[in-house]
Amino acid sequence: MTGRGPARRGVLTAAAGLAAVAATAPGARAAERSNGGAGRSRWTTSWATAQTAPTATDTVASAGLTDGTCVADVRLSAGGNVRLRYGHAFGTVPVLVGPVTAGGLPVTFGGQRQAWLAAGSSLTSDAVAGLRAPEASRLTVETRLPGPTGPLSFHRNTHASHSVDGQRTTSVFLLTGVEVTGAHGPVIAVLGDSITEGVGTPDDADLRWPDQLARRLPGSAVANLGISGNRLLLDDARFGPGGQARFDRDVLSLPGLRTVLVHLGVNDLQQPPSQTDPARVLAGYRQLVLRARNAGLRTVGATVAPFGGWTRWTPELEAVRQRINAAVRTGRVFDAVVDFDAALRDARNPARLLPAYDSGDGLHPNPSGHAALAAAVDRRNLL
């Protein structure tokens, strides 16, 4: 629920979480031992999301919760032993997290059922005792927030159903990742915009192109870090920090990562103020590549897909798109290239999406278009 709940109920919640420590801590330690102990476990992100700050229209996130419960139903890519990660990138006060369950089992933080998530920071749980998730499975995470929390960092639209105090939402609050030990294929983060996020696909269908890519690569871990409206260069109050600003937090912080696929640029062109200098976009790409290489990561760059049917398309912006794509295709920007432009364009009108791939707005592909994007990614470029 939103607003301030009964104080006594919040106290009882905290007391219950602390009372459960003795029962759960041994199991948590056993799970860590089963993974080989600290320093020898190979954790990778199996599901992830990128956060933004709430705006006035995001009523639940902006008001925060008191004695509230958030339930996230997430689809894992790789499987294995499980731990959770929370983040409060845009918070100004610490938030008490817990009790938490994952797959119906208790989650602990350093053996405790509750933990404080510092403002602007992250919080990682212990391995969940008794839980080993299959790859491509669904996991339900239930998080109690005694509160009052203040405004909550969140992901606005995951194109999947979750709940807050029993009310359906497509937003995820504070939870930023599910990490596992069983990945045995490529471990990939996709830094993207609304197309990566899943606009153009139905909710709860898992037809976003990163989902479809994960199904093509058994044992792989694919982190979907798409944010609708997100740009490479500029920040936005609603659409979050640009790709350059969020790269360290959203990408470089992920455990076990091998490859980052960059799928940003169309919003730099079509959202006012439009970026009409291709050199600025290419320079932004190169900065991401440099930072990724410094962290030992491989980078794959996606060409900017057609958007000729979109309301803000102009011939001038099309010329900028073509110049950016020509430079990316040379192979001198990223370590490898995936040609999303070629995968989606109409051969008879290359400025537009192929009609069979168009969701109807000229910019976002439909599920068939998302399948074409997933098919365009060469596995050899992800290793």
Coordinates of C-alpha atoms in Angstrom, one line a residue:
M1 CA 0.0 0.0 0.0
T2 CA 1.1 3.6 -0.4
G3 CA 1.4 6.0 2.4
R4 CA 2.2 5.4 6.1
G5 CA 0.8 2.1 7.5
P6 CA 0.4 1.1 11.2
A7 CA 3.7 1.6 13.0
R8 CA 3.1 -1.5 15.2
R9 CA 2.8 -3.7 12.1
G10 CA 6.1 -2.4 10.8
V11 CA 7.8 -3.2 14.2
L12 CA 6.3 -6.7 14.2
T13 CA 7.6 -7.3 10.7
A14 CA 11.1 -6.3 11.7
A15 CA 11.0 -8.5 14.8
A16 CA 9.8 -11.5 12.8
G17 CA 12.6 -11.1 10.3
L18 CA 15.2 -10.9 13.1
A19 CA 13.7 -13.9 14.9
A20 CA 14.1 -16.0 11.7
V21 CA 17.9 -15.5 11.6
A22 CA 18.8 -18.5 13.6
A23 CA 16.7 -20.8 11.4
T24 CA 18.0 -19.5 8.1
A25 CA 21.6 -18.6 8.6
P26 CA 23.0 -22.2 8.7
G27 CA 21.2 -23.0 5.4
A28 CA 22.6 -19.9 3.8
R29 CA 26.1 -20.8 4.9
A30 CA 25.6 -24.4 3.6
A31 CA 24.5 -23.0 0.2
E32 CA 27.7 -20.9 0.0
R33 CA 29.8 -24.0 0.8
S34 CA 28.0 -26.0 -1.9
N35 CA 29.1 -23.4 -4.4
G36 CA 32.7 -23.8 -3.4
G37 CA 33.0 -20.9 -0.9
A38 CA 33.6 -17.2 -1.2
G39 CA 36.0 -16.3 -4.0
R40 CA 35.5 -19.6 -5.9
S41 CA 31.8 -19.3 -6.9
R42 CA 31.2 -18.1 -10.4
W43 CA 28.1 -15.9 -10.2
T44 CA 26.5 -14.4 -13.3
T45 CA 23.5 -12.3 -13.9
S46 CA 20.6 -14.4 -15.2
W47 CA 17.9 -11.6 -15.0
A48 CA 18.5 -7.9 -14.6
T49 CA 16.9 -4.6 -15.1
A50 CA 18.1 -1.0 -15.2
Q51 CA 16.6 1.7 -12.9
T52 CA 15.4 5.2 -13.3
A53 CA 14.1 7.8 -10.8
P54 CA 10.3 8.2 -10.5
T55 CA 8.5 11.2 -11.8
A56 CA 5.4 12.8 -10.5
T57 CA 3.2 10.5 -12.7
D58 CA 4.8 7.4 -11.2
T59 CA 2.5 7.5 -8.2
V60 CA 3.6 4.4 -6.3
A61 CA 7.4 4.8 -6.9
S62 CA 7.3 8.5 -6.1
A63 CA 5.2 8.1 -2.9
G64 CA 7.1 5.1 -1.7
L65 CA 5.7 2.3 0.5
T66 CA 5.1 1.7 4.2
D67 CA 4.5 -1.9 5.2
G68 CA 4.3 -2.8 1.5
T69 CA 5.0 -6.0 -0.4
C70 CA 6.4 -6.1 -3.9
V71 CA 6.2 -9.3 -5.9
A72 CA 8.3 -9.7 -9.1
D73 CA 7.8 -12.6 -11.4
V74 CA 11.0 -12.8 -13.5
R75 CA 12.2 -15.1 -16.3
L76 CA 15.7 -16.4 -15.8
S77 CA 18.0 -17.2 -18.7
A78 CA 20.7 -19.3 -17.1
G79 CA 20.0 -21.4 -14.0
G80 CA 21.7 -22.7 -10.9
N81 CA 22.0 -21.6 -7.3
V82 CA 20.4 -18.2 -6.8
R83 CA 21.1 -15.0 -5.1
L84 CA 19.4 -11.6 -5.4
R85 CA 20.6 -8.1 -5.9
Y86 CA 18.8 -4.9 -5.0
G87 CA 19.7 -1.3 -6.0
H88 CA 18.6 2.2 -5.0
A89 CA 20.5 4.2 -7.6
F90 CA 18.3 7.3 -7.2
G91 CA 17.5 7.1 -3.5
T92 CA 18.2 9.8 -1.0
V93 CA 17.6 7.7 2.2
P94 CA 18.4 4.1 3.1
V95 CA 15.6 1.5 2.8
L96 CA 15.0 -1.5 5.0
V97 CA 14.6 -4.6 2.8
G98 CA 13.0 -7.8 4.0
P99 CA 11.8 -10.3 4.8
V100 CA 12.3 -11.6 1.3
T101 CA 11.4 -14.9 -0.3
A102 CA 12.6 -16.3 -3.7
G103 CA 10.7 -19.3 -5.1
G104 CA 8.9 -19.4 -1.7
L105 CA 12.1 -19.9 0.2
P106 CA 13.6 -17.4 2.7
V107 CA 16.3 -15.0 1.5
T108 CA 19.1 -13.8 3.9
F109 CA 21.6 -11.0 3.8
G110 CA 24.7 -12.0 5.8
G111 CA 22.5 -14.5 7.6
Q112 CA 19.9 -11.9 8.5
R113 CA 16.3 -11.8 7.2
Q114 CA 16.5 -8.0 6.8
A115 CA 19.1 -5.6 5.6
W116 CA 19.5 -1.9 4.9
L117 CA 19.9 -0.8 1.3
A118 CA 21.9 2.4 1.3
A119 CA 20.9 5.3 -0.9
G120 CA 22.7 5.2 -4.2
S121 CA 24.0 1.7 -3.5
S122 CA 23.3 -2.0 -4.1
L123 CA 22.6 -4.9 -1.8
T124 CA 23.4 -8.6 -2.6
S125 CA 21.8 -11.5 -0.7
D126 CA 23.3 -14.8 0.4
A127 CA 22.8 -17.8 -1.8
V128 CA 19.2 -18.9 -1.3
A129 CA 19.4 -22.1 0.7
G130 CA 17.6 -25.0 -1.0
L131 CA 17.0 -23.2 -4.3
R132 CA 18.4 -24.3 -7.6
A133 CA 16.6 -22.8 -10.5
P134 CA 16.4 -24.5 -13.9
E135 CA 17.5 -22.4 -16.9
A136 CA 14.7 -20.6 -18.7
S137 CA 12.5 -20.9 -15.6
R138 CA 10.3 -18.3 -13.8
L139 CA 11.2 -17.1 -10.4
T140 CA 8.9 -15.3 -8.0
V141 CA 10.6 -12.8 -5.6
E142 CA 8.5 -11.4 -2.8
T143 CA 10.0 -8.4 -1.0
R144 CA 8.6 -6.8 2.1
L145 CA 9.4 -3.1 2.6
P146 CA 8.5 -2.0 6.2
G147 CA 9.1 1.6 5.3
P148 CA 8.4 4.4 5.1
T149 CA 10.7 4.1 2.1
G150 CA 10.5 7.5 0.5
P151 CA 10.7 7.5 -3.4
L152 CA 11.8 4.2 -4.8
S153 CA 14.3 3.6 -7.7
F154 CA 12.5 1.3 -10.2
H155 CA 12.2 0.1 -13.7
R156 CA 8.9 1.5 -15.1
N157 CA 7.9 -1.1 -17.6
T158 CA 9.3 -4.6 -17.9
H159 CA 6.5 -5.8 -20.2
A160 CA 5.7 -8.5 -17.6
S161 CA 3.2 -8.7 -14.7
H162 CA 4.3 -8.1 -11.1
S163 CA 2.4 -6.7 -8.2
V164 CA 2.5 -4.2 -5.3
D165 CA 0.2 -5.0 -2.4
G166 CA -1.8 -7.2 -4.7
Q167 CA -2.3 -4.7 -7.4
R168 CA -0.9 -5.6 -10.9
T169 CA 2.0 -3.5 -12.2
T170 CA 4.6 -3.9 -14.9
S171 CA 7.2 -2.0 -12.8
V172 CA 9.9 -3.6 -10.6
F173 CA 10.9 -1.7 -7.5
L174 CA 14.4 -2.0 -6.0
L175 CA 15.1 -5.5 -7.3
T176 CA 17.8 -5.2 -10.0
G177 CA 19.1 -8.7 -10.6
V178 CA 18.9 -12.4 -10.1
E179 CA 22.3 -14.0 -10.1
V180 CA 23.1 -17.7 -10.7
T181 CA 26.0 -20.2 -10.8
G182 CA 25.0 -22.4 -13.7
A183 CA 25.7 -20.3 -16.8
H184 CA 27.8 -22.3 -19.3
G185 CA 27.4 -20.2 -22.4
P186 CA 27.9 -16.6 -23.3
V187 CA 27.2 -14.0 -20.5
I188 CA 25.8 -10.9 -22.2
A189 CA 24.5 -7.5 -21.1
V190 CA 22.3 -5.6 -23.6
L191 CA 22.5 -1.8 -23.1
G192 CA 19.5 -0.6 -25.0
D193 CA 16.4 1.5 -25.4
S194 CA 12.7 0.7 -25.8
I195 CA 13.3 -2.0 -28.5
T196 CA 15.5 -3.9 -26.2
E197 CA 13.1 -3.3 -23.3
G198 CA 10.4 -5.0 -25.3
V199 CA 8.1 -2.4 -26.7
G200 CA 6.2 -4.0 -29.6
T201 CA 5.8 -7.3 -27.9
P202 CA 2.9 -8.4 -25.6
D203 CA 3.3 -8.4 -21.9
D204 CA 4.1 -11.8 -20.3
A205 CA 5.0 -13.4 -23.6
D206 CA 8.8 -13.3 -23.2
L207 CA 9.2 -12.4 -26.8
R208 CA 11.6 -9.5 -26.4
W209 CA 14.6 -10.0 -28.6
P210 CA 17.0 -10.6 -25.6
D211 CA 14.6 -13.3 -24.4
Q212 CA 14.6 -14.9 -27.8
L213 CA 18.4 -14.6 -28.0
A214 CA 18.7 -16.5 -24.7
R215 CA 16.6 -19.3 -26.0
R216 CA 18.9 -19.6 -29.0
L217 CA 21.9 -19.9 -26.7
P218 CA 21.2 -22.7 -24.1
G219 CA 23.1 -22.1 -20.9
S220 CA 23.7 -18.4 -21.7
A221 CA 22.9 -15.5 -19.4
V222 CA 21.4 -12.4 -21.0
A223 CA 20.8 -9.2 -19.0
N224 CA 18.2 -6.9 -20.5
L225 CA 19.2 -3.4 -19.6
G226 CA 16.8 -1.6 -22.0
I227 CA 15.0 1.6 -20.9
S228 CA 12.3 3.1 -23.1
G229 CA 13.3 6.5 -24.4
N230 CA 16.9 6.0 -23.4
R231 CA 19.7 7.8 -25.3
L232 CA 23.4 7.3 -25.7
L233 CA 24.4 10.9 -25.1
L234 CA 21.8 12.8 -23.1
D235 CA 20.1 12.3 -19.8
D236 CA 16.3 12.6 -19.3
A237 CA 14.2 13.0 -16.2
R238 CA 11.8 10.3 -17.3
F239 CA 13.9 8.1 -19.5
G240 CA 16.9 8.0 -17.2
P241 CA 20.6 8.7 -17.5
G242 CA 22.0 8.2 -21.0
G243 CA 24.0 5.1 -21.9
Q244 CA 27.4 6.8 -21.2
A245 CA 26.2 8.0 -17.7
R246 CA 24.7 4.6 -16.6
F247 CA 27.3 2.3 -18.2
D248 CA 29.4 1.8 -15.1
R249 CA 26.5 1.1 -12.8
D250 CA 24.3 -0.9 -15.2
V251 CA 26.9 -2.9 -17.1
L252 CA 30.3 -2.9 -15.4
S253 CA 28.8 -3.9 -12.0
L254 CA 27.4 -7.2 -13.3
P255 CA 29.2 -10.4 -12.2
G256 CA 30.6 -12.8 -14.7
L257 CA 30.0 -10.6 -17.7
R258 CA 31.9 -11.4 -20.9
T259 CA 30.2 -9.3 -23.6
V260 CA 28.2 -6.1 -23.8
L261 CA 25.9 -5.5 -26.8
V262 CA 25.2 -1.8 -27.4
H263 CA 21.8 -1.0 -28.9
L264 CA 21.4 2.7 -28.5
G265 CA 21.2 5.7 -30.9
V266 CA 17.8 6.0 -32.5
N267 CA 16.5 8.2 -29.6
D268 CA 19.5 10.5 -29.9
L269 CA 18.3 11.1 -33.5
Q270 CA 14.5 11.3 -33.1
Q271 CA 13.9 12.8 -29.7
P272 CA 14.2 16.6 -29.4
P273 CA 16.7 18.0 -29.3
S274 CA 17.8 15.8 -32.1
Q275 CA 21.5 14.9 -32.5
T276 CA 22.4 15.6 -36.1
D277 CA 26.1 15.2 -35.8
P278 CA 27.0 11.6 -36.4
A279 CA 30.5 12.2 -35.0
R280 CA 29.1 12.9 -31.6
V281 CA 27.2 9.5 -31.6
L282 CA 30.3 7.6 -32.8
A283 CA 32.5 9.3 -30.2
G284 CA 30.0 8.2 -27.5
Y285 CA 30.2 4.6 -28.8
R286 CA 34.0 4.7 -28.7
Q287 CA 33.9 5.8 -25.1
L288 CA 31.8 2.8 -24.1
V289 CA 34.1 0.5 -26.0
L290 CA 37.1 2.0 -24.2
R291 CA 35.6 1.5 -20.8
A292 CA 34.4 -2.0 -21.7
R293 CA 37.9 -3.0 -22.8
N294 CA 39.4 -1.6 -19.7
A295 CA 37.2 -4.0 -17.8
G296 CA 38.1 -6.9 -20.0
L297 CA 34.8 -7.0 -21.9
R298 CA 34.1 -7.6 -25.5
T299 CA 31.7 -5.1 -27.2
V300 CA 29.2 -5.8 -30.0
G301 CA 27.6 -2.7 -31.6
A302 CA 24.2 -2.7 -33.3
T303 CA 23.4 -0.6 -36.2
V304 CA 20.5 1.9 -35.8
A305 CA 17.3 0.3 -37.2
P306 CA 15.0 2.0 -39.7
F307 CA 12.3 4.4 -38.3
G308 CA 10.9 5.9 -41.5
G309 CA 7.3 5.4 -40.4
W310 CA 7.8 7.1 -37.1
T311 CA 6.2 10.5 -36.5
R312 CA 9.5 12.4 -36.0
W313 CA 11.4 10.9 -38.9
T314 CA 12.9 13.3 -41.5
P315 CA 15.1 12.8 -44.5
E316 CA 17.8 14.8 -42.7
L317 CA 17.8 12.3 -39.7
E318 CA 17.8 9.4 -42.1
A319 CA 21.0 10.7 -43.6
V320 CA 22.5 10.9 -40.1
R321 CA 21.4 7.3 -39.4
Q322 CA 23.0 6.1 -42.6
R323 CA 26.3 7.8 -41.8
I324 CA 26.4 6.3 -38.3
N325 CA 25.6 2.8 -39.6
A326 CA 28.2 3.1 -42.4
A327 CA 30.9 3.9 -39.7
V328 CA 29.8 1.1 -37.4
R329 CA 29.8 -1.5 -40.3
T330 CA 33.5 -0.7 -41.0
G331 CA 34.4 -2.6 -37.8
R332 CA 36.6 0.2 -36.5
V333 CA 34.2 1.2 -33.7
F334 CA 33.2 -2.0 -31.9
D335 CA 34.9 -5.4 -31.6
A336 CA 32.0 -6.9 -33.6
V337 CA 28.9 -5.7 -35.3
V338 CA 25.3 -6.9 -35.5
D339 CA 23.4 -5.4 -38.4
F340 CA 19.9 -4.7 -37.0
D341 CA 19.3 -2.3 -39.8
A342 CA 19.7 -5.0 -42.4
A343 CA 17.7 -7.5 -40.3
L344 CA 14.6 -5.2 -40.2
R345 CA 14.6 -2.9 -43.2
D346 CA 12.2 -3.1 -46.1
A347 CA 14.4 -3.8 -49.2
R348 CA 12.0 -1.6 -51.3
N349 CA 12.1 1.3 -48.9
P350 CA 15.2 0.9 -46.7
A351 CA 14.3 3.9 -44.5
R352 CA 11.3 1.9 -43.1
L353 CA 10.8 -1.3 -41.3
L354 CA 9.7 -4.3 -43.3
P355 CA 5.9 -4.3 -43.0
A356 CA 5.9 -7.9 -41.6
Y357 CA 8.1 -6.7 -38.7
D358 CA 6.4 -3.4 -37.9
S359 CA 4.4 -3.2 -34.7
G360 CA 2.4 -0.4 -36.3
D361 CA 4.3 2.8 -35.3
G362 CA 7.1 2.6 -37.7
L363 CA 9.8 2.4 -35.0
H364 CA 9.2 -0.6 -32.8
P365 CA 9.3 -4.1 -34.3
N366 CA 6.6 -6.7 -33.5
P367 CA 7.4 -10.2 -32.1
S368 CA 8.5 -11.4 -35.6
G369 CA 10.8 -8.4 -35.8
H370 CA 12.2 -9.2 -32.4
A371 CA 12.8 -12.8 -33.6
A372 CA 14.7 -11.3 -36.6
L373 CA 16.9 -9.3 -34.3
A374 CA 17.7 -12.3 -32.1
A375 CA 18.6 -14.3 -35.2
A376 CA 20.9 -11.6 -36.5
V377 CA 23.2 -12.0 -33.5
D378 CA 26.1 -14.3 -34.3
R379 CA 27.0 -16.5 -31.4
R380 CA 30.7 -16.3 -32.4
N381 CA 30.7 -12.6 -31.6
L382 CA 29.6 -13.2 -28.0
L383 CA 32.3 -15.5 -26.8

